[in-house]
PDB file of N, CA and C in Angstrom:
ATOM      1  N   GLY A  13     -11.529  -1.715  51.274  1.00  0.00           N
ATOM      2  CA  GLY A  13     -12.424  -0.610  51.431  1.00  0.00           C
ATOM      3  C   GLY A  13     -12.348   0.341  50.250  1.00  0.00           C
ATOM      4  N   PRO A  14     -13.102   1.415  50.333  1.00  0.00           N
ATOM      5  CA  PRO A  14     -13.107   2.394  49.248  1.00  0.00           C
ATOM      6  C   PRO A  14     -11.726   3.029  49.086  1.00  0.00           C
ATOM      7  N   GLY A  15     -11.419   3.369  47.869  1.00  0.00           N
ATOM      8  CA  GLY A  15     -10.126   3.984  47.586  1.00  0.00           C
ATOM      9  C   GLY A  15      -9.929   4.116  46.086  1.00  0.00           C
ATOM     10  N   ASP A  16      -8.763   4.577  45.724  1.00  0.00           N
ATOM     11  CA  ASP A  16      -8.439   4.753  44.310  1.00  0.00           C
ATOM     12  C   ASP A  16      -7.791   3.480  43.770  1.00  0.00           C
ATOM     13  N   ALA A  17      -8.119   3.181  42.534  1.00  0.00           N
ATOM     14  CA  ALA A  17      -7.465   2.067  41.843  1.00  0.00           C
ATOM     15  C   ALA A  17      -6.502   2.669  40.834  1.00  0.00           C
ATOM     16  N   ILE A  18      -5.291   2.174  40.806  1.00  0.00           N
ATOM     17  CA  ILE A  18      -4.306   2.637  39.829  1.00  0.00           C
ATOM     18  C   ILE A  18      -4.127   1.517  38.807  1.00  0.00           C
ATOM     19  N   VAL A  19      -4.424   1.854  37.559  1.00  0.00           N
ATOM     20  CA  VAL A  19      -4.333   0.869  36.484  1.00  0.00           C
ATOM     21  C   VAL A  19      -3.255   1.329  35.514  1.00  0.00           C
ATOM     22  N   THR A  20      -2.327   0.450  35.221  1.00  0.00           N
ATOM     23  CA  THR A  20      -1.273   0.750  34.258  1.00  0.00           C
ATOM     24  C   THR A  20      -1.511  -0.077  33.007  1.00  0.00           C
ATOM     25  N   ILE A  21      -1.553   0.602  31.861  1.00  0.00           N
ATOM     26  CA  ILE A  21      -1.734  -0.089  30.591  1.00  0.00           C
ATOM     27  C   ILE A  21      -0.456   0.086  29.788  1.00  0.00           C
ATOM     28  N   GLU A  22       0.097  -1.023  29.343  1.00  0.00           N
ATOM     29  CA  GLU A  22       1.311  -0.985  28.542  1.00  0.00           C
ATOM     30  C   GLU A  22       0.968  -1.487  27.145  1.00  0.00           C
ATOM     31  N   VAL A  23       1.248  -0.651  26.139  1.00  0.00           N
ATOM     32  CA  VAL A  23       0.993  -1.033  24.756  1.00  0.00           C
ATOM     33  C   VAL A  23       2.317  -1.491  24.157  1.00  0.00           C
ATOM     34  N   LEU A  24       2.352  -2.756  23.759  1.00  0.00           N
ATOM     35  CA  LEU A  24       3.561  -3.310  23.174  1.00  0.00           C
ATOM     36  C   LEU A  24       3.647  -2.950  21.696  1.00  0.00           C
ATOM     37  N   PRO A  25       4.854  -2.832  21.160  1.00  0.00           N
ATOM     38  CA  PRO A  25       4.978  -2.531  19.731  1.00  0.00           C
ATOM     39  C   PRO A  25       4.445  -3.683  18.883  1.00  0.00           C
ATOM     40  N   HIS A  26       3.830  -3.326  17.766  1.00  0.00           N
ATOM     41  CA  HIS A  26       3.324  -4.323  16.832  1.00  0.00           C
ATOM     42  C   HIS A  26       4.494  -4.858  16.008  1.00  0.00           C
ATOM     43  N   PRO A  27       4.432  -6.110  15.554  1.00  0.00           N
ATOM     44  CA  PRO A  27       5.557  -6.666  14.786  1.00  0.00           C
ATOM     45  C   PRO A  27       5.850  -5.937  13.471  1.00  0.00           C
ATOM     46  N   PHE A  28       4.836  -5.331  12.827  1.00  0.00           N
ATOM     47  CA  PHE A  28       5.124  -4.647  11.569  1.00  0.00           C
ATOM     48  C   PHE A  28       4.402  -3.325  11.386  1.00  0.00           C
ATOM     49  N   PHE A  29       3.421  -2.967  12.205  1.00  0.00           N
ATOM     50  CA  PHE A  29       2.779  -1.656  12.146  1.00  0.00           C
ATOM     51  C   PHE A  29       3.418  -0.731  13.172  1.00  0.00           C
ATOM     52  N   ALA A  30       3.552   0.551  12.816  1.00  0.00           N
ATOM     53  CA  ALA A  30       4.017   1.564  13.763  1.00  0.00           C
ATOM     54  C   ALA A  30       3.029   2.727  13.706  1.00  0.00           C
ATOM     55  N   ARG A  31       2.602   3.177  14.858  1.00  0.00           N
ATOM     56  CA  ARG A  31       1.643   4.277  14.911  1.00  0.00           C
ATOM     57  C   ARG A  31       2.381   5.603  14.900  1.00  0.00           C
ATOM     58  N   GLU A  32       1.838   6.545  14.129  1.00  0.00           N
ATOM     59  CA  GLU A  32       2.379   7.898  14.049  1.00  0.00           C
ATOM     60  C   GLU A  32       1.187   8.846  14.094  1.00  0.00           C
ATOM     61  N   GLY A  33       0.763   9.209  15.315  1.00  0.00           N
ATOM     62  CA  GLY A  33      -0.460  10.002  15.459  1.00  0.00           C
ATOM     63  C   GLY A  33      -1.647   9.155  15.021  1.00  0.00           C
ATOM     64  N   ASP A  34      -2.429   9.662  14.067  1.00  0.00           N
ATOM     65  CA  ASP A  34      -3.567   8.915  13.539  1.00  0.00           C
ATOM     66  C   ASP A  34      -3.179   8.045  12.351  1.00  0.00           C
ATOM     67  N   ASP A  35      -1.941   8.161  11.898  1.00  0.00           N
ATOM     68  CA  ASP A  35      -1.467   7.380  10.757  1.00  0.00           C
ATOM     69  C   ASP A  35      -0.784   6.097  11.217  1.00  0.00           C
ATOM     70  N   VAL A  36      -0.722   5.145  10.308  1.00  0.00           N
ATOM     71  CA  VAL A  36      -0.057   3.869  10.554  1.00  0.00           C
ATOM     72  C   VAL A  36       1.052   3.733   9.525  1.00  0.00           C
ATOM     73  N   ARG A  37       2.242   3.331   9.949  1.00  0.00           N
ATOM     74  CA  ARG A  37       3.367   3.106   9.023  1.00  0.00           C
ATOM     75  C   ARG A  37       3.630   1.617   8.903  1.00  0.00           C
ATOM     76  N   LEU A  38       4.038   1.228   7.685  1.00  0.00           N
ATOM     77  CA  LEU A  38       4.366  -0.168   7.412  1.00  0.00           C
ATOM     78  C   LEU A  38       5.494  -0.199   6.397  1.00  0.00           C
ATOM     79  N   ASP A  39       6.558  -0.959   6.694  1.00  0.00           N
ATOM     80  CA  ASP A  39       7.608  -1.235   5.712  1.00  0.00           C
ATOM     81  C   ASP A  39       7.187  -2.491   4.970  1.00  0.00           C
ATOM     82  N   LEU A  40       7.011  -2.367   3.634  1.00  0.00           N
ATOM     83  CA  LEU A  40       6.523  -3.475   2.827  1.00  0.00           C
ATOM     84  C   LEU A  40       7.650  -4.079   2.009  1.00  0.00           C
ATOM     85  N   PRO A  41       8.045  -5.322   2.299  1.00  0.00           N
ATOM     86  CA  PRO A  41       9.070  -5.976   1.483  1.00  0.00           C
ATOM     87  C   PRO A  41       8.496  -6.313   0.107  1.00  0.00           C
ATOM     88  N   ILE A  42       9.269  -5.989  -0.949  1.00  0.00           N
ATOM     89  CA  ILE A  42       8.880  -6.347  -2.312  1.00  0.00           C
ATOM     90  C   ILE A  42      10.100  -6.936  -3.012  1.00  0.00           C
ATOM     91  N   THR A  43       9.851  -7.727  -4.047  1.00  0.00           N
ATOM     92  CA  THR A  43      10.952  -8.324  -4.795  1.00  0.00           C
ATOM     93  C   THR A  43      11.476  -7.326  -5.826  1.00  0.00           C
ATOM     94  N   LEU A  44      12.654  -7.602  -6.338  1.00  0.00           N
ATOM     95  CA  LEU A  44      13.227  -6.780  -7.390  1.00  0.00           C
ATOM     96  C   LEU A  44      12.332  -6.803  -8.626  1.00  0.00           C
ATOM     97  N   ASP A  45      11.794  -7.960  -8.971  1.00  0.00           N
ATOM     98  CA  ASP A  45      10.890  -8.076 -10.118  1.00  0.00           C
ATOM     99  C   ASP A  45       9.658  -7.194  -9.941  1.00  0.00           C
ATOM    100  N   GLU A  46       9.058  -7.199  -8.743  1.00  0.00           N
ATOM    101  CA  GLU A  46       7.874  -6.370  -8.480  1.00  0.00           C
ATOM    102  C   GLU A  46       8.216  -4.891  -8.608  1.00  0.00           C
ATOM    103  N   ALA A  47       9.398  -4.501  -8.136  1.00  0.00           N
ATOM    104  CA  ALA A  47       9.809  -3.097  -8.209  1.00  0.00           C
ATOM    105  C   ALA A  47      10.044  -2.662  -9.652  1.00  0.00           C
ATOM    106  N   VAL A  48      10.707  -3.487 -10.426  1.00  0.00           N
ATOM    107  CA  VAL A  48      11.061  -3.121 -11.803  1.00  0.00           C
ATOM    108  C   VAL A  48       9.844  -3.156 -12.719  1.00  0.00           C
ATOM    109  N   ARG A  49       9.086  -4.227 -12.658  1.00  0.00           N
ATOM    110  CA  ARG A  49       7.975  -4.420 -13.598  1.00  0.00           C
ATOM    111  C   ARG A  49       6.646  -3.851 -13.129  1.00  0.00           C
ATOM    112  N   GLY A  50       6.548  -3.557 -11.823  1.00  0.00           N
ATOM    113  CA  GLY A  50       5.253  -3.186 -11.261  1.00  0.00           C
ATOM    114  C   GLY A  50       4.511  -4.450 -10.883  1.00  0.00           C
ATOM    115  N   ALA A  51       3.542  -4.318 -10.004  1.00  0.00           N
ATOM    116  CA  ALA A  51       2.806  -5.503  -9.547  1.00  0.00           C
ATOM    117  C   ALA A  51       1.590  -5.071  -8.738  1.00  0.00           C
ATOM    118  N   ARG A  52       0.713  -6.030  -8.550  1.00  0.00           N
ATOM    119  CA  ARG A  52      -0.395  -5.875  -7.599  1.00  0.00           C
ATOM    120  C   ARG A  52      -0.046  -6.785  -6.430  1.00  0.00           C
ATOM    121  N   VAL A  53       0.105  -6.197  -5.239  1.00  0.00           N
ATOM    122  CA  VAL A  53       0.530  -6.957  -4.067  1.00  0.00           C
ATOM    123  C   VAL A  53      -0.475  -6.798  -2.936  1.00  0.00           C
ATOM    124  N   LYS A  54      -0.570  -7.839  -2.119  1.00  0.00           N
ATOM    125  CA  LYS A  54      -1.443  -7.805  -0.944  1.00  0.00           C
ATOM    126  C   LYS A  54      -0.699  -7.117   0.186  1.00  0.00           C
ATOM    127  N   VAL A  55      -1.366  -6.162   0.839  1.00  0.00           N
ATOM    128  CA  VAL A  55      -0.766  -5.373   1.913  1.00  0.00           C
ATOM    129  C   VAL A  55      -1.638  -5.474   3.165  1.00  0.00           C
ATOM    130  N   PRO A  56      -1.049  -5.787   4.322  1.00  0.00           N
ATOM    131  CA  PRO A  56      -1.862  -5.813   5.540  1.00  0.00           C
ATOM    132  C   PRO A  56      -2.221  -4.397   5.978  1.00  0.00           C
ATOM    133  N   THR A  57      -3.442  -4.233   6.474  1.00  0.00           N
ATOM    134  CA  THR A  57      -3.865  -2.983   7.111  1.00  0.00           C
ATOM    135  C   THR A  57      -4.477  -3.356   8.458  1.00  0.00           C
ATOM    136  N   VAL A  58      -4.784  -2.364   9.278  1.00  0.00           N
ATOM    137  CA  VAL A  58      -5.386  -2.666  10.577  1.00  0.00           C
ATOM    138  C   VAL A  58      -6.784  -3.253  10.409  1.00  0.00           C
ATOM    139  N   ASP A  59      -7.404  -3.065   9.234  1.00  0.00           N
ATOM    140  CA  ASP A  59      -8.741  -3.605   8.966  1.00  0.00           C
ATOM    141  C   ASP A  59      -8.715  -4.908   8.173  1.00  0.00           C
ATOM    142  N   GLY A  60      -7.533  -5.374   7.778  1.00  0.00           N
ATOM    143  CA  GLY A  60      -7.425  -6.565   6.949  1.00  0.00           C
ATOM    144  C   GLY A  60      -6.683  -6.225   5.662  1.00  0.00           C
ATOM    145  N   PRO A  61      -6.284  -7.234   4.906  1.00  0.00           N
ATOM    146  CA  PRO A  61      -5.456  -7.001   3.723  1.00  0.00           C
ATOM    147  C   PRO A  61      -6.209  -6.283   2.598  1.00  0.00           C
ATOM    148  N   VAL A  62      -5.449  -5.485   1.828  1.00  0.00           N
ATOM    149  CA  VAL A  62      -5.954  -4.822   0.619  1.00  0.00           C
ATOM    150  C   VAL A  62      -4.933  -5.062  -0.491  1.00  0.00           C
ATOM    151  N   ILE A  63      -5.351  -4.839  -1.729  1.00  0.00           N
ATOM    152  CA  ILE A  63      -4.462  -4.962  -2.874  1.00  0.00           C
ATOM    153  C   ILE A  63      -3.935  -3.567  -3.231  1.00  0.00           C
ATOM    154  N   LEU A  64      -2.609  -3.472  -3.373  1.00  0.00           N
ATOM    155  CA  LEU A  64      -1.938  -2.214  -3.715  1.00  0.00           C
ATOM    156  C   LEU A  64      -1.236  -2.401  -5.046  1.00  0.00           C
ATOM    157  N   THR A  65      -1.377  -1.433  -5.940  1.00  0.00           N
ATOM    158  CA  THR A  65      -0.718  -1.493  -7.237  1.00  0.00           C
ATOM    159  C   THR A  65       0.601  -0.735  -7.164  1.00  0.00           C
ATOM    160  N   LEU A  66       1.690  -1.431  -7.473  1.00  0.00           N
ATOM    161  CA  LEU A  66       3.018  -0.820  -7.530  1.00  0.00           C
ATOM    162  C   LEU A  66       3.285  -0.410  -8.976  1.00  0.00           C
ATOM    163  N   ALA A  67       3.717   0.822  -9.177  1.00  0.00           N
ATOM    164  CA  ALA A  67       4.055   1.290 -10.515  1.00  0.00           C
ATOM    165  C   ALA A  67       5.374   0.670 -10.953  1.00  0.00           C
ATOM    166  N   PRO A  68       5.532   0.407 -12.253  1.00  0.00           N
ATOM    167  CA  PRO A  68       6.833  -0.057 -12.733  1.00  0.00           C
ATOM    168  C   PRO A  68       7.925   0.959 -12.385  1.00  0.00           C
ATOM    169  N   GLY A  69       9.082   0.466 -11.986  1.00  0.00           N
ATOM    170  CA  GLY A  69      10.190   1.346 -11.623  1.00  0.00           C
ATOM    171  C   GLY A  69      10.105   1.900 -10.216  1.00  0.00           C
ATOM    172  N   SER A  70       9.352   1.257  -9.340  1.00  0.00           N
ATOM    173  CA  SER A  70       9.251   1.716  -7.950  1.00  0.00           C
ATOM    174  C   SER A  70      10.575   1.505  -7.232  1.00  0.00           C
ATOM    175  N   SER A  71      10.997   2.496  -6.464  1.00  0.00           N
ATOM    176  CA  SER A  71      12.271   2.436  -5.749  1.00  0.00           C
ATOM    177  C   SER A  71      12.072   2.086  -4.288  1.00  0.00           C
ATOM    178  N   SER A  72      13.100   1.500  -3.699  1.00  0.00           N
ATOM    179  CA  SER A  72      13.120   1.272  -2.260  1.00  0.00           C
ATOM    180  C   SER A  72      13.055   2.636  -1.576  1.00  0.00           C
ATOM    181  N   GLY A  73      12.254   2.736  -0.534  1.00  0.00           N
ATOM    182  CA  GLY A  73      12.114   3.990   0.185  1.00  0.00           C
ATOM    183  C   GLY A  73      10.926   4.821  -0.269  1.00  0.00           C
ATOM    184  N   LYS A  74      10.331   4.481  -1.409  1.00  0.00           N
ATOM    185  CA  LYS A  74       9.155   5.212  -1.885  1.00  0.00           C
ATOM    186  C   LYS A  74       8.007   4.977  -0.913  1.00  0.00           C
ATOM    187  N   VAL A  75       7.272   6.046  -0.586  1.00  0.00           N
ATOM    188  CA  VAL A  75       6.166   5.950   0.363  1.00  0.00           C
ATOM    189  C   VAL A  75       4.852   6.097  -0.393  1.00  0.00           C
ATOM    190  N   LEU A  76       3.967   5.120  -0.207  1.00  0.00           N
ATOM    191  CA  LEU A  76       2.637   5.146  -0.798  1.00  0.00           C
ATOM    192  C   LEU A  76       1.619   5.348   0.319  1.00  0.00           C
ATOM    193  N   ARG A  77       0.538   6.072   0.003  1.00  0.00           N
ATOM    194  CA  ARG A  77      -0.476   6.405   1.013  1.00  0.00           C
ATOM    195  C   ARG A  77      -1.766   5.649   0.733  1.00  0.00           C
ATOM    196  N   LEU A  78      -2.254   4.950   1.743  1.00  0.00           N
ATOM    197  CA  LEU A  78      -3.573   4.324   1.684  1.00  0.00           C
ATOM    198  C   LEU A  78      -4.511   5.205   2.505  1.00  0.00           C
ATOM    199  N   LYS A  79      -5.280   6.038   1.831  1.00  0.00           N
ATOM    200  CA  LYS A  79      -6.137   7.005   2.525  1.00  0.00           C
ATOM    201  C   LYS A  79      -7.203   6.302   3.372  1.00  0.00           C
ATOM    202  N   GLY A  80      -7.381   6.810   4.591  1.00  0.00           N
ATOM    203  CA  GLY A  80      -8.420   6.306   5.468  1.00  0.00           C
ATOM    204  C   GLY A  80      -8.163   4.938   6.065  1.00  0.00           C
ATOM    205  N   LYS A  81      -6.939   4.422   5.973  1.00  0.00           N
ATOM    206  CA  LYS A  81      -6.623   3.101   6.519  1.00  0.00           C
ATOM    207  C   LYS A  81      -5.858   3.188   7.832  1.00  0.00           C
ATOM    208  N   GLY A  82      -5.846   4.381   8.450  1.00  0.00           N
ATOM    209  CA  GLY A  82      -5.183   4.562   9.733  1.00  0.00           C
ATOM    210  C   GLY A  82      -6.172   4.445  10.885  1.00  0.00           C
ATOM    211  N   PHE A  83      -5.871   5.138  11.980  1.00  0.00           N
ATOM    212  CA  PHE A  83      -6.709   5.090  13.174  1.00  0.00           C
ATOM    213  C   PHE A  83      -7.746   6.206  13.154  1.00  0.00           C
ATOM    214  N   SER A  84      -8.821   6.009  13.910  1.00  0.00           N
ATOM    215  CA  SER A  84      -9.889   7.005  14.003  1.00  0.00           C
ATOM    216  C   SER A  84      -9.366   8.284  14.643  1.00  0.00           C
ATOM    217  N   ARG A  85      -9.798   9.414  14.093  1.00  0.00           N
ATOM    218  CA  ARG A  85      -9.433  10.727  14.641  1.00  0.00           C
ATOM    219  C   ARG A  85     -10.494  11.177  15.630  1.00  0.00           C
ATOM    220  N   LYS A  86     -10.083  11.978  16.603  1.00  0.00           N
ATOM    221  CA  LYS A  86     -11.026  12.496  17.598  1.00  0.00           C
ATOM    222  C   LYS A  86     -12.084  13.380  16.949  1.00  0.00           C
ATOM    223  N   VAL A  87     -11.699  14.084  15.883  1.00  0.00           N
ATOM    224  CA  VAL A  87     -12.615  15.015  15.218  1.00  0.00           C
ATOM    225  C   VAL A  87     -13.397  14.348  14.085  1.00  0.00           C
ATOM    226  N   GLY A  88     -13.262  13.041  13.937  1.00  0.00           N
ATOM    227  CA  GLY A  88     -13.956  12.302  12.885  1.00  0.00           C
ATOM    228  C   GLY A  88     -13.013  11.938  11.758  1.00  0.00           C
ATOM    229  N   GLY A  89     -13.386  10.950  11.006  1.00  0.00           N
ATOM    230  CA  GLY A  89     -12.535  10.475   9.919  1.00  0.00           C
ATOM    231  C   GLY A  89     -11.438   9.572  10.448  1.00  0.00           C
ATOM    232  N   ARG A  90     -10.547   9.217   9.543  1.00  0.00           N
ATOM    233  CA  ARG A  90      -9.451   8.330   9.912  1.00  0.00           C
ATOM    234  C   ARG A  90      -8.153   8.832   9.313  1.00  0.00           C
ATOM    235  N   GLY A  91      -7.062   8.439   9.943  1.00  0.00           N
ATOM    236  CA  GLY A  91      -5.743   8.731   9.404  1.00  0.00           C
ATOM    237  C   GLY A  91      -5.464   7.819   8.214  1.00  0.00           C
ATOM    238  N   ASP A  92      -4.238   7.877   7.725  1.00  0.00           N
ATOM    239  CA  ASP A  92      -3.843   7.099   6.549  1.00  0.00           C
ATOM    240  C   ASP A  92      -2.848   6.012   6.947  1.00  0.00           C
ATOM    241  N   GLN A  93      -2.650   5.066   6.044  1.00  0.00           N
ATOM    242  CA  GLN A  93      -1.563   4.103   6.213  1.00  0.00           C
ATOM    243  C   GLN A  93      -0.482   4.482   5.220  1.00  0.00           C
ATOM    244  N   LEU A  94       0.731   4.670   5.717  1.00  0.00           N
ATOM    245  CA  LEU A  94       1.876   5.034   4.897  1.00  0.00           C
ATOM    246  C   LEU A  94       2.730   3.788   4.699  1.00  0.00           C
ATOM    247  N   VAL A  95       2.858   3.365   3.452  1.00  0.00           N
ATOM    248  CA  VAL A  95       3.550   2.133   3.108  1.00  0.00           C
ATOM    249  C   VAL A  95       4.886   2.484   2.476  1.00  0.00           C
ATOM    250  N   THR A  96       5.984   2.114   3.125  1.00  0.00           N
ATOM    251  CA  THR A  96       7.325   2.356   2.594  1.00  0.00           C
ATOM    252  C   THR A  96       7.818   1.087   1.914  1.00  0.00           C
ATOM    253  N   LEU A  97       8.144   1.198   0.625  1.00  0.00           N
ATOM    254  CA  LEU A  97       8.613   0.040  -0.130  1.00  0.00           C
ATOM    255  C   LEU A  97      10.055  -0.289   0.232  1.00  0.00           C
ATOM    256  N   GLN A  98      10.327  -1.563   0.440  1.00  0.00           N
ATOM    257  CA  GLN A  98      11.661  -2.042   0.762  1.00  0.00           C
ATOM    258  C   GLN A  98      11.986  -3.203  -0.176  1.00  0.00           C
ATOM    259  N   ILE A  99      12.841  -2.950  -1.168  1.00  0.00           N
ATOM    260  CA  ILE A  99      13.216  -4.010  -2.103  1.00  0.00           C
ATOM    261  C   ILE A  99      14.129  -4.998  -1.385  1.00  0.00           C
ATOM    262  N   VAL A 100      13.768  -6.270  -1.442  1.00  0.00           N
ATOM    263  CA  VAL A 100      14.538  -7.336  -0.815  1.00  0.00           C
ATOM    264  C   VAL A 100      15.239  -8.118  -1.920  1.00  0.00           C
ATOM    265  N   LEU A 101      16.554  -8.036  -1.929  1.00  0.00           N
ATOM    266  CA  LEU A 101      17.351  -8.751  -2.935  1.00  0.00           C
ATOM    267  C   LEU A 101      17.621 -10.169  -2.462  1.00  0.00           C
ATOM    268  N   PRO A 102      17.858 -11.102  -3.399  1.00  0.00           N
ATOM    269  CA  PRO A 102      18.186 -12.468  -2.994  1.00  0.00           C
ATOM    270  C   PRO A 102      19.452 -12.489  -2.127  1.00  0.00           C
ATOM    271  N   ASP A 103      19.484 -13.376  -1.146  1.00  0.00           N
ATOM    272  CA  ASP A 103      20.654 -13.521  -0.272  1.00  0.00           C
ATOM    273  C   ASP A 103      21.855 -14.104  -1.020  1.00  0.00           C
ATOM    274  N   ASP A 104      21.578 -14.943  -2.003  1.00  0.00           N
ATOM    275  CA  ASP A 104      22.636 -15.617  -2.757  1.00  0.00           C
ATOM    276  C   ASP A 104      23.124 -14.717  -3.893  1.00  0.00           C
ATOM    277  N   PRO A 105      24.384 -14.249  -3.844  1.00  0.00           N
ATOM    278  CA  PRO A 105      24.905 -13.377  -4.904  1.00  0.00           C
ATOM    279  C   PRO A 105      24.824 -14.001  -6.293  1.00  0.00           C
ATOM    280  N   ALA A 106      24.963 -15.313  -6.383  1.00  0.00           N
ATOM    281  CA  ALA A 106      24.883 -15.984  -7.685  1.00  0.00           C
ATOM    282  C   ALA A 106      23.462 -15.894  -8.251  1.00  0.00           C
ATOM    283  N   GLU A 107      22.481 -16.026  -7.387  1.00  0.00           N
ATOM    284  CA  GLU A 107      21.085 -15.904  -7.830  1.00  0.00           C
ATOM    285  C   GLU A 107      20.816 -14.491  -8.341  1.00  0.00           C
ATOM    286  N   LEU A 108      21.295 -13.489  -7.615  1.00  0.00           N
ATOM    287  CA  LEU A 108      21.112 -12.105  -8.041  1.00  0.00           C
ATOM    288  C   LEU A 108      21.828 -11.853  -9.365  1.00  0.00           C
ATOM    289  N   ALA A 109      23.060 -12.341  -9.501  1.00  0.00           N
ATOM    290  CA  ALA A 109      23.811 -12.169 -10.747  1.00  0.00           C
ATOM    291  C   ALA A 109      23.076 -12.822 -11.912  1.00  0.00           C
ATOM    292  N   GLY A 110      22.467 -13.969 -11.681  1.00  0.00           N
ATOM    293  CA  GLY A 110      21.700 -14.650 -12.724  1.00  0.00           C
ATOM    294  C   GLY A 110      20.507 -13.831 -13.181  1.00  0.00           C
ATOM    295  N   ARG A 111      19.847 -13.168 -12.239  1.00  0.00           N
ATOM    296  CA  ARG A 111      18.691 -12.332 -12.586  1.00  0.00           C
ATOM    297  C   ARG A 111      19.112 -11.109 -13.393  1.00  0.00           C
ATOM    298  N   LEU A 112      20.327 -10.628 -13.157  1.00  0.00           N
ATOM    299  CA  LEU A 112      20.794  -9.409 -13.819  1.00  0.00           C
ATOM    300  C   LEU A 112      21.656  -9.690 -15.042  1.00  0.00           C
ATOM    301  N   GLU A 113      21.789 -10.952 -15.414  1.00  0.00           N
ATOM    302  CA  GLU A 113      22.612 -11.349 -16.560  1.00  0.00           C
ATOM    303  C   GLU A 113      22.217 -10.557 -17.806  1.00  0.00           C
ATOM    304  N   GLY A 114      23.204  -9.901 -18.424  1.00  0.00           N
ATOM    305  CA  GLY A 114      22.960  -9.154 -19.659  1.00  0.00           C
ATOM    306  C   GLY A 114      22.354  -7.773 -19.459  1.00  0.00           C
ATOM    307  N   TRP A 115      22.203  -7.342 -18.239  1.00  0.00           N
ATOM    308  CA  TRP A 115      21.579  -6.048 -17.960  1.00  0.00           C
ATOM    309  C   TRP A 115      22.626  -5.106 -17.390  1.00  0.00           C
ATOM    310  N   SER A 116      22.593  -3.859 -17.827  1.00  0.00           N
ATOM    311  CA  SER A 116      23.445  -2.840 -17.213  1.00  0.00           C
ATOM    312  C   SER A 116      22.695  -1.519 -17.233  1.00  0.00           C
ATOM    313  N   ASP A 117      23.080  -0.616 -16.387  1.00  0.00           N
ATOM    314  CA  ASP A 117      22.423   0.683 -16.265  1.00  0.00           C
ATOM    315  C   ASP A 117      23.465   1.760 -16.504  1.00  0.00           C
ATOM    316  N   PRO A 118      23.426   2.440 -17.656  1.00  0.00           N
ATOM    317  CA  PRO A 118      24.456   3.412 -17.996  1.00  0.00           C
ATOM    318  C   PRO A 118      24.278   4.793 -17.342  1.00  0.00           C
ATOM    319  N   ARG A 119      23.214   4.986 -16.599  1.00  0.00           N
ATOM    320  CA  ARG A 119      22.972   6.313 -16.010  1.00  0.00           C
ATOM    321  C   ARG A 119      24.073   6.703 -15.027  1.00  0.00           C
ATOM    322  N   GLN A 120      24.325   7.986 -14.918  1.00  0.00           N
ATOM    323  CA  GLN A 120      25.294   8.524 -13.959  1.00  0.00           C
ATOM    324  C   GLN A 120      24.503   9.040 -12.750  1.00  0.00           C
ATOM    325  N   VAL A 121      24.071   8.145 -11.896  1.00  0.00           N
ATOM    326  CA  VAL A 121      23.156   8.496 -10.808  1.00  0.00           C
ATOM    327  C   VAL A 121      23.800   9.343  -9.706  1.00  0.00           C
ATOM    328  N   ARG A 122      25.126   9.410  -9.626  1.00  0.00           N
ATOM    329  CA  ARG A 122      25.797  10.205  -8.607  1.00  0.00           C
ATOM    330  C   ARG A 122      26.379  11.504  -9.159  1.00  0.00           C
ATOM    331  N   SER A 123      26.046  11.841 -10.393  1.00  0.00           N
ATOM    332  CA  SER A 123      26.641  13.035 -11.014  1.00  0.00           C
ATOM    333  C   SER A 123      26.276  14.318 -10.276  1.00  0.00           C
ATOM    334  N   ARG A 124      25.080  14.381  -9.708  1.00  0.00           N
ATOM    335  CA  ARG A 124      24.686  15.599  -8.978  1.00  0.00           C
ATOM    336  C   ARG A 124      25.484  15.773  -7.684  1.00  0.00           C
ATOM    337  N   LEU A 125      26.177  14.719  -7.269  1.00  0.00           N
ATOM    338  CA  LEU A 125      27.022  14.799  -6.079  1.00  0.00           C
ATOM    339  C   LEU A 125      28.451  15.231  -6.421  1.00  0.00           C
ATOM    340  N   GLY A 126      28.720  15.418  -7.712  1.00  0.00           N
ATOM    341  CA  GLY A 126      30.031  15.846  -8.133  1.00  0.00           C
ATOM    342  C   GLY A 126      31.061  14.737  -8.183  1.00  0.00           C
ATOM    343  N   VAL A 127      30.603  13.495  -8.203  1.00  0.00           N
ATOM    344  CA  VAL A 127      31.537  12.362  -8.289  1.00  0.00           C
ATOM    345  C   VAL A 127      31.161  11.450  -9.441  1.00  0.00           C
TER     346      VAL A 127
END
């Protein structure tokens, strides 16, 4: 007979996108070569893949913004996609050592910490 229907909707987490309001977050794995030399890489968005240009010397943790690639806003327009770069090093220490053969970095990157 007549009555109320109770509907429960459960939204499961996406395997690689995370929603933050109208914005979308994505951790993007990149190689050491792509980070050091710069690269053009394919990045998934909610609308399909786009090409993103990485500047030479990009660091892990750097956040890049893809304007208008987020979710629709109630007041119009769209949020952004925030892409966090994550440098993925080779699992094999010998492979990594081979890539870094003859290279050293003389900078004192911890000097501001007093050590």
